[in-house]
Amino acid sequence: MSEVPDSSLFVSWIHFHGRSEGLARALGIREWASSGGVGAAWRRYIRLWGETARLIEEVKPRSVIVMQPPIIALACVLWNCRRRRTRVAGDLHTGVFDDPKWTWATRLTLRLLRRRRLAIVTNQELAEIVTARGGAALVMHDLIEEYEDTSMQAFDDSRLEFLRGKRFVLVPVAYSYDEPLQALRDAAVLAGDVTWVFTGRAPEEFMSAAPSNMFFTGFASRDDFMRLLSSANVVIAATTSENTMQRAGYEALCMARPLLTTDTRVLREYFGTAALQVRPDGVAFSEAVGTILEENELYAGRMVRLRAEKLSEQRVILGQLRDWLDGKAIA
């Protein structure tokens, strides 16, 4: 296996993202992540442009992977590497292709990555969009690992201690445009004997209409999230977008927890029968949760087997990406 150049970078204009951190660590390259501080987006982007420019000048990288969106981060890396023989890859999250906030920049993003550059995407459908526009694409899912069970450890947030011994459903969400939030809330009403734990900063209007068996963690530390994940009876990864992977699904796979997903193309293709897949409907969600609770060990065992398969596939893809960072063509 080839060695990745020491000067390779993974640049993310965000405070933290599990995908960026995991891939950088697996590739053995330096991750640099920053949100640009507080204030309006344009102010943060000005700060981030300067910080990124200084980083590139200091490191003089041979290769850079830059998280997408925002497109301004890609433009910054390309501009500041223009006088160097730096290889640049965009790690294209699904939002590049279908988030209304960023679809205006899809064509430009792909154009910027077309010449001797690489688009890293999460599924074959997105790879085909890239290649149809004349670009090179590599399908790389989020890093799959075997997480340690931390369910017996005390929570940092004492509010979460009430979950010990309870049956609960973990619903990691970002309250985003593609998440069937109303259907998930309807399911919690129907499955009132089970606690539904929603992570992230929920909008006030969503919380105000929640039933008593829905609990909102707010921002949870990484350690607390791992304890929630390892203790959950069911993890839900839900989207209405056919091409969107869900970080929650990857996390459940790493911890080998029973998984319920929406019946969308990419989730169906990736998880197969290891997860239970249903339409994004309150009744369907609640019935599926009941099924998984009754057959918890069966669904957990399926995730263990799928994890072993995905780890094997991942070794090949990481090898290809290391080769690309080292200046070689992808086989």
CSV table of C-alpha atoms in Angstrom, one decimal:
chain,number,residue,atom,x,y,z
A,1,MET,CA,0.0,0.0,0.0
A,2,SER,CA,1.4,3.4,-1.0
A,3,GLU,CA,2.1,6.1,1.6
A,4,VAL,CA,0.0,9.2,1.5
A,5,PRO,CA,2.2,12.4,1.3
A,6,ASP,CA,2.7,13.9,4.7
A,7,SER,CA,1.5,17.3,3.3
A,8,SER,CA,-1.9,16.1,2.3
A,9,LEU,CA,-4.9,18.0,3.8
A,10,PHE,CA,-8.6,17.5,4.4
A,11,VAL,CA,-10.2,21.0,4.6
A,12,SER,CA,-13.7,21.5,6.0
A,13,TRP,CA,-15.4,24.8,6.6
A,14,ILE,CA,-17.4,23.6,9.5
A,15,HIS,CA,-16.6,23.2,13.2
A,16,PHE,CA,-16.8,19.4,13.0
A,17,HIS,CA,-18.1,16.7,10.7
A,18,GLY,CA,-17.8,13.0,11.4
A,19,ARG,CA,-17.3,12.1,7.8
A,20,SER,CA,-14.4,14.5,7.3
A,21,GLU,CA,-12.7,13.5,10.6
A,22,GLY,CA,-13.1,9.8,9.9
A,23,LEU,CA,-11.9,9.8,6.3
A,24,ALA,CA,-8.9,12.0,7.2
A,25,ARG,CA,-8.0,9.7,10.0
A,26,ALA,CA,-8.3,6.6,7.9
A,27,LEU,CA,-6.2,8.2,5.1
A,28,GLY,CA,-3.6,9.3,7.6
A,29,ILE,CA,-3.8,12.9,6.5
A,30,ARG,CA,-4.2,16.2,8.4
A,31,GLU,CA,-7.7,17.4,8.9
A,32,TRP,CA,-8.3,21.1,9.2
A,33,ALA,CA,-11.8,22.2,10.3
A,34,SER,CA,-13.1,25.6,11.2
A,35,SER,CA,-16.5,27.3,11.1
A,36,GLY,CA,-15.0,30.8,10.8
A,37,GLY,CA,-16.4,32.0,14.2
A,38,VAL,CA,-19.6,33.9,14.6
A,39,GLY,CA,-21.5,36.3,12.5
A,40,ALA,CA,-23.1,36.5,9.1
A,41,ALA,CA,-22.0,33.9,6.5
A,42,TRP,CA,-20.1,36.3,4.4
A,43,ARG,CA,-18.1,37.5,7.3
A,44,ARG,CA,-17.2,33.9,8.3
A,45,TYR,CA,-16.3,33.1,4.7
A,46,ILE,CA,-13.9,36.0,4.5
A,47,ARG,CA,-12.2,34.8,7.7
A,48,LEU,CA,-12.1,31.2,6.5
A,49,TRP,CA,-10.6,32.3,3.1
A,50,GLY,CA,-7.8,34.0,4.9
A,51,GLU,CA,-7.2,31.1,7.3
A,52,THR,CA,-7.2,28.6,4.5
A,53,ALA,CA,-4.8,30.6,2.4
A,54,ARG,CA,-2.4,30.8,5.3
A,55,LEU,CA,-2.7,27.1,5.9
A,56,ILE,CA,-1.9,26.3,2.3
A,57,GLU,CA,1.0,28.6,2.3
A,58,GLU,CA,2.4,27.0,5.4
A,59,VAL,CA,1.8,23.4,4.5
A,60,LYS,CA,2.4,23.6,0.7
A,61,PRO,CA,0.2,20.5,0.2
A,62,ARG,CA,0.7,18.0,-2.5
A,63,SER,CA,-2.9,17.1,-2.3
A,64,VAL,CA,-6.1,18.5,-0.7
A,65,ILE,CA,-9.6,17.2,-0.2
A,66,VAL,CA,-12.1,19.9,0.5
A,67,MET,CA,-15.6,19.3,1.9
A,68,GLN,CA,-18.5,20.5,-0.2
A,69,PRO,CA,-20.6,22.6,0.2
A,70,PRO,CA,-19.9,25.5,0.4
A,71,ILE,CA,-18.5,26.1,-3.1
A,72,ILE,CA,-16.5,29.1,-1.8
A,73,ALA,CA,-14.3,26.7,0.1
A,74,LEU,CA,-13.5,24.8,-3.1
A,75,ALA,CA,-12.8,28.1,-4.9
A,76,CYS,CA,-10.5,29.2,-2.1
A,77,VAL,CA,-8.5,26.0,-2.2
A,78,LEU,CA,-8.2,26.0,-6.0
A,79,TRP,CA,-7.2,29.7,-6.1
A,80,ASN,CA,-4.5,29.3,-3.4
A,81,CYS,CA,-3.1,26.2,-5.0
A,82,ARG,CA,-3.1,27.6,-8.6
A,83,ARG,CA,0.7,28.0,-8.7
A,84,ARG,CA,1.4,24.6,-7.3
A,85,ARG,CA,1.0,21.1,-8.7
A,86,THR,CA,-1.5,20.3,-6.0
A,87,ARG,CA,-4.1,17.6,-6.6
A,88,VAL,CA,-7.6,18.8,-5.4
A,89,ALA,CA,-10.6,16.6,-4.7
A,90,GLY,CA,-14.0,17.7,-3.6
A,91,ASP,CA,-15.8,15.6,-1.0
A,92,LEU,CA,-19.3,16.2,-2.4
A,93,HIS,CA,-22.0,15.8,0.2
A,94,THR,CA,-25.5,15.1,-1.2
A,95,GLY,CA,-26.5,18.7,-0.5
A,96,VAL,CA,-24.3,19.7,-3.5
A,97,PHE,CA,-26.9,18.0,-5.7
A,98,ASP,CA,-30.3,18.4,-4.0
A,99,ASP,CA,-30.2,21.0,-1.1
A,100,PRO,CA,-32.2,24.0,-2.3
A,101,LYS,CA,-29.6,26.2,-0.5
A,102,TRP,CA,-26.8,24.9,-2.8
A,103,THR,CA,-28.2,23.5,-6.0
A,104,TRP,CA,-27.6,26.8,-7.8
A,105,ALA,CA,-23.8,25.9,-7.5
A,106,THR,CA,-24.0,22.3,-8.6
A,107,ARG,CA,-22.9,22.8,-12.2
A,108,LEU,CA,-20.1,25.2,-11.2
A,109,THR,CA,-18.9,22.8,-8.5
A,110,LEU,CA,-18.6,20.0,-11.1
A,111,ARG,CA,-17.0,22.3,-13.6
A,112,LEU,CA,-14.3,23.3,-11.1
A,113,LEU,CA,-13.5,19.7,-10.4
A,114,ARG,CA,-13.5,18.5,-14.1
A,115,ARG,CA,-9.9,19.1,-15.1
A,116,ARG,CA,-7.5,16.5,-13.6
A,117,ARG,CA,-9.4,16.6,-10.4
A,118,LEU,CA,-11.6,14.3,-8.4
A,119,ALA,CA,-15.2,14.3,-7.0
A,120,ILE,CA,-15.7,12.0,-4.1
A,121,VAL,CA,-19.4,11.1,-3.7
A,122,THR,CA,-21.4,8.8,-1.5
A,123,ASN,CA,-23.2,6.7,-4.1
A,124,GLN,CA,-23.2,5.4,-7.6
A,125,GLU,CA,-26.1,7.6,-8.8
A,126,LEU,CA,-24.1,10.8,-7.9
A,127,ALA,CA,-21.0,9.4,-9.5
A,128,GLU,CA,-22.9,9.0,-12.7
A,129,ILE,CA,-24.0,12.7,-12.6
A,130,VAL,CA,-20.3,13.7,-12.2
A,131,THR,CA,-19.0,11.5,-15.0
A,132,ALA,CA,-21.9,12.7,-17.3
A,133,ARG,CA,-20.4,16.2,-16.8
A,134,GLY,CA,-17.0,15.0,-17.8
A,135,GLY,CA,-15.5,14.6,-14.3
A,136,ALA,CA,-13.8,11.8,-12.5
A,137,ALA,CA,-15.7,10.3,-9.5
A,138,LEU,CA,-14.9,7.9,-6.7
A,139,VAL,CA,-17.7,6.4,-4.5
A,140,MET,CA,-16.6,6.6,-0.9
A,141,HIS,CA,-19.0,6.1,2.0
A,142,ASP,CA,-18.5,7.4,5.4
A,143,LEU,CA,-15.8,5.6,7.4
A,144,ILE,CA,-17.1,2.3,8.8
A,145,GLU,CA,-15.5,1.3,12.1
A,146,GLU,CA,-16.3,-1.1,15.0
A,147,TYR,CA,-17.4,1.2,17.8
A,148,GLU,CA,-16.8,0.4,21.4
A,149,ASP,CA,-20.0,-0.2,23.5
A,150,THR,CA,-20.1,2.6,26.1
A,151,SER,CA,-23.6,2.0,27.3
A,152,MET,CA,-22.5,1.4,30.8
A,153,GLN,CA,-20.7,4.7,31.2
A,154,ALA,CA,-22.3,7.6,32.9
A,155,PHE,CA,-23.6,10.4,30.7
A,156,ASP,CA,-21.9,13.8,30.8
A,157,ASP,CA,-25.4,15.3,30.6
A,158,SER,CA,-27.2,14.1,33.7
A,159,ARG,CA,-30.6,14.7,32.0
A,160,LEU,CA,-29.9,11.6,30.0
A,161,GLU,CA,-29.5,9.3,33.0
A,162,PHE,CA,-33.3,8.6,33.0
A,163,LEU,CA,-32.9,6.6,29.8
A,164,ARG,CA,-31.0,3.8,31.6
A,165,GLY,CA,-33.2,0.6,31.5
A,166,LYS,CA,-35.7,2.3,29.2
A,167,ARG,CA,-36.6,1.1,25.7
A,168,PHE,CA,-35.9,4.1,23.5
A,169,VAL,CA,-35.6,5.0,19.8
A,170,LEU,CA,-32.7,7.3,18.8
A,171,VAL,CA,-33.5,9.7,16.1
A,172,PRO,CA,-30.4,11.7,15.0
A,173,VAL,CA,-31.6,14.6,12.9
A,174,ALA,CA,-30.5,18.0,11.7
A,175,TYR,CA,-34.0,19.3,11.2
A,176,SER,CA,-33.2,19.6,7.5
A,177,TYR,CA,-35.3,20.1,4.4
A,178,ASP,CA,-35.2,16.4,3.5
A,179,GLU,CA,-36.2,14.9,6.9
A,180,PRO,CA,-39.8,13.7,7.5
A,181,LEU,CA,-40.1,15.4,10.8
A,182,GLN,CA,-43.9,15.4,11.0
A,183,ALA,CA,-44.1,11.7,10.2
A,184,LEU,CA,-41.5,11.0,13.0
A,185,ARG,CA,-43.5,13.0,15.5
A,186,ASP,CA,-46.7,11.2,14.4
A,187,ALA,CA,-45.0,7.9,15.0
A,188,ALA,CA,-43.9,8.9,18.5
A,189,VAL,CA,-47.6,9.7,19.3
A,190,LEU,CA,-48.6,6.3,18.0
A,191,ALA,CA,-45.8,4.4,19.9
A,192,GLY,CA,-46.5,6.2,23.2
A,193,ASP,CA,-45.0,3.4,25.3
A,194,VAL,CA,-41.5,4.0,23.9
A,195,THR,CA,-39.3,7.0,24.5
A,196,TRP,CA,-38.2,8.8,21.3
A,197,VAL,CA,-34.9,10.7,21.7
A,198,PHE,CA,-34.2,13.4,19.1
A,199,THR,CA,-30.7,14.9,18.9
A,200,GLY,CA,-29.6,18.3,17.7
A,201,ARG,CA,-31.1,21.7,18.2
A,202,ALA,CA,-34.8,21.4,17.5
A,203,PRO,CA,-36.8,24.3,16.3
A,204,GLU,CA,-39.1,25.7,19.0
A,205,GLU,CA,-42.3,25.0,16.9
A,206,PHE,CA,-41.3,21.4,16.5
A,207,MET,CA,-40.7,20.9,20.3
A,208,SER,CA,-43.9,22.7,21.3
A,209,ALA,CA,-46.1,20.2,19.5
A,210,ALA,CA,-44.2,17.1,20.7
A,211,PRO,CA,-45.8,14.4,22.9
A,212,SER,CA,-44.5,13.7,26.3
A,213,ASN,CA,-42.6,10.6,25.2
A,214,MET,CA,-40.3,12.7,22.9
A,215,PHE,CA,-37.1,13.9,24.5
A,216,PHE,CA,-34.8,16.5,23.0
A,217,THR,CA,-31.1,16.3,23.9
A,218,GLY,CA,-30.1,19.6,22.3
A,219,PHE,CA,-26.4,19.6,21.4
A,220,ALA,CA,-24.9,16.3,22.8
A,221,SER,CA,-21.2,15.8,23.2
A,222,ARG,CA,-19.6,13.1,21.1
A,223,ASP,CA,-19.2,10.9,24.1
A,224,ASP,CA,-22.8,11.2,25.1
A,225,PHE,CA,-24.0,10.6,21.5
A,226,MET,CA,-21.9,7.3,21.5
A,227,ARG,CA,-23.6,6.3,24.8
A,228,LEU,CA,-27.0,7.0,23.4
A,229,LEU,CA,-26.1,5.1,20.2
A,230,SER,CA,-24.8,2.0,22.1
A,231,SER,CA,-27.9,2.0,24.4
A,232,ALA,CA,-30.6,2.6,21.8
A,233,ASN,CA,-33.0,-0.3,21.0
A,234,VAL,CA,-33.7,1.3,17.5
A,235,VAL,CA,-31.9,3.9,15.5
A,236,ILE,CA,-33.8,5.8,12.8
A,237,ALA,CA,-32.1,7.2,9.7
A,238,ALA,CA,-34.8,9.1,7.7
A,239,THR,CA,-34.9,11.1,4.6
A,240,THR,CA,-37.3,11.9,1.7
A,241,SER,CA,-34.4,12.3,-0.8
A,242,GLU,CA,-33.7,9.3,-3.0
A,243,ASN,CA,-30.0,10.0,-3.3
A,244,THR,CA,-29.2,11.0,0.3
A,245,MET,CA,-27.2,8.8,2.6
A,246,GLN,CA,-27.7,9.3,6.3
A,247,ARG,CA,-24.9,9.7,8.8
A,248,ALA,CA,-27.2,8.1,11.4
A,249,GLY,CA,-27.2,4.9,9.4
A,250,TYR,CA,-23.5,4.7,9.2
A,251,GLU,CA,-23.3,5.3,13.0
A,252,ALA,CA,-25.8,2.6,13.7
A,253,LEU,CA,-23.8,0.2,11.5
A,254,CYS,CA,-20.5,1.0,13.3
A,255,MET,CA,-22.2,0.3,16.6
A,256,ALA,CA,-24.2,-2.7,15.1
A,257,ARG,CA,-27.5,-1.3,16.4
A,258,PRO,CA,-30.9,-2.3,14.9
A,259,LEU,CA,-31.7,0.2,12.2
A,260,LEU,CA,-34.9,1.6,10.7
A,261,THR,CA,-34.6,3.7,7.5
A,262,THR,CA,-36.9,5.3,4.9
A,263,ASP,CA,-37.4,3.2,1.8
A,264,THR,CA,-35.3,5.4,-0.5
A,265,ARG,CA,-33.1,4.2,-3.2
A,266,VAL,CA,-29.6,4.8,-1.7
A,267,LEU,CA,-30.5,3.6,1.8
A,268,ARG,CA,-32.2,0.5,0.3
A,269,GLU,CA,-29.2,-0.3,-1.9
A,270,TYR,CA,-26.6,0.2,0.9
A,271,PHE,CA,-28.3,-1.5,3.9
A,272,GLY,CA,-30.4,-4.1,2.1
A,273,THR,CA,-32.2,-6.5,4.4
A,274,ALA,CA,-29.9,-5.6,7.3
A,275,ALA,CA,-32.2,-2.6,8.1
A,276,LEU,CA,-36.0,-2.4,8.1
A,277,GLN,CA,-37.1,0.1,5.5
A,278,VAL,CA,-40.5,1.8,5.3
A,279,ARG,CA,-42.2,4.8,3.7
A,280,PRO,CA,-41.9,8.1,5.6
A,281,ASP,CA,-45.2,7.8,7.3
A,282,GLY,CA,-46.1,7.9,11.0
A,283,VAL,CA,-48.0,4.6,11.0
A,284,ALA,CA,-45.3,2.8,9.0
A,285,PHE,CA,-42.6,4.2,11.4
A,286,SER,CA,-44.4,3.2,14.5
A,287,GLU,CA,-45.2,-0.3,13.3
A,288,ALA,CA,-41.6,-0.8,12.2
A,289,VAL,CA,-40.3,0.3,15.6
A,290,GLY,CA,-42.6,-2.3,17.2
A,291,THR,CA,-41.3,-5.0,14.8
A,292,ILE,CA,-37.6,-4.2,15.6
A,293,LEU,CA,-38.3,-4.1,19.4
A,294,GLU,CA,-39.8,-7.6,19.2
A,295,GLU,CA,-36.9,-9.0,17.2
A,296,ASN,CA,-34.0,-6.8,18.5
A,297,GLU,CA,-31.3,-9.5,18.4
A,298,LEU,CA,-32.2,-10.5,14.9
A,299,TYR,CA,-31.8,-7.0,13.5
A,300,ALA,CA,-28.6,-6.3,15.6
A,301,GLY,CA,-27.1,-9.5,14.2
A,302,ARG,CA,-27.8,-8.4,10.6
A,303,MET,CA,-26.0,-5.2,11.2
A,304,VAL,CA,-22.9,-7.1,12.6
A,305,ARG,CA,-22.8,-9.1,9.4
A,306,LEU,CA,-23.2,-6.1,7.1
A,307,ARG,CA,-20.5,-4.2,9.0
A,308,ALA,CA,-18.0,-7.0,8.2
A,309,GLU,CA,-18.9,-6.8,4.5
A,310,LYS,CA,-18.6,-3.0,4.3
A,311,LEU,CA,-15.2,-3.1,6.1
A,312,SER,CA,-13.9,-5.4,3.5
A,313,GLU,CA,-15.2,-3.2,0.6
A,314,GLN,CA,-13.8,-0.1,2.4
A,315,ARG,CA,-10.3,-1.3,2.4
A,316,VAL,CA,-10.2,-1.4,-1.4
A,317,ILE,CA,-11.7,2.1,-1.8
A,318,LEU,CA,-9.3,3.7,0.8
A,319,GLY,CA,-6.4,2.1,-1.1
A,320,GLN,CA,-7.6,3.7,-4.4
A,321,LEU,CA,-8.0,7.1,-2.7
A,322,ARG,CA,-4.5,6.9,-1.1
A,323,ASP,CA,-3.1,6.1,-4.5
A,324,TRP,CA,-4.8,9.2,-6.0
A,325,LEU,CA,-3.5,11.4,-3.2
A,326,ASP,CA,-0.1,10.0,-4.0
A,327,GLY,CA,-0.3,11.1,-7.6
A,328,LYS,CA,-1.4,7.8,-9.2
A,329,ALA,CA,-4.5,7.2,-11.3
A,330,ILE,CA,-7.4,5.4,-9.8
A,331,ALA,CA,-7.7,1.9,-11.1
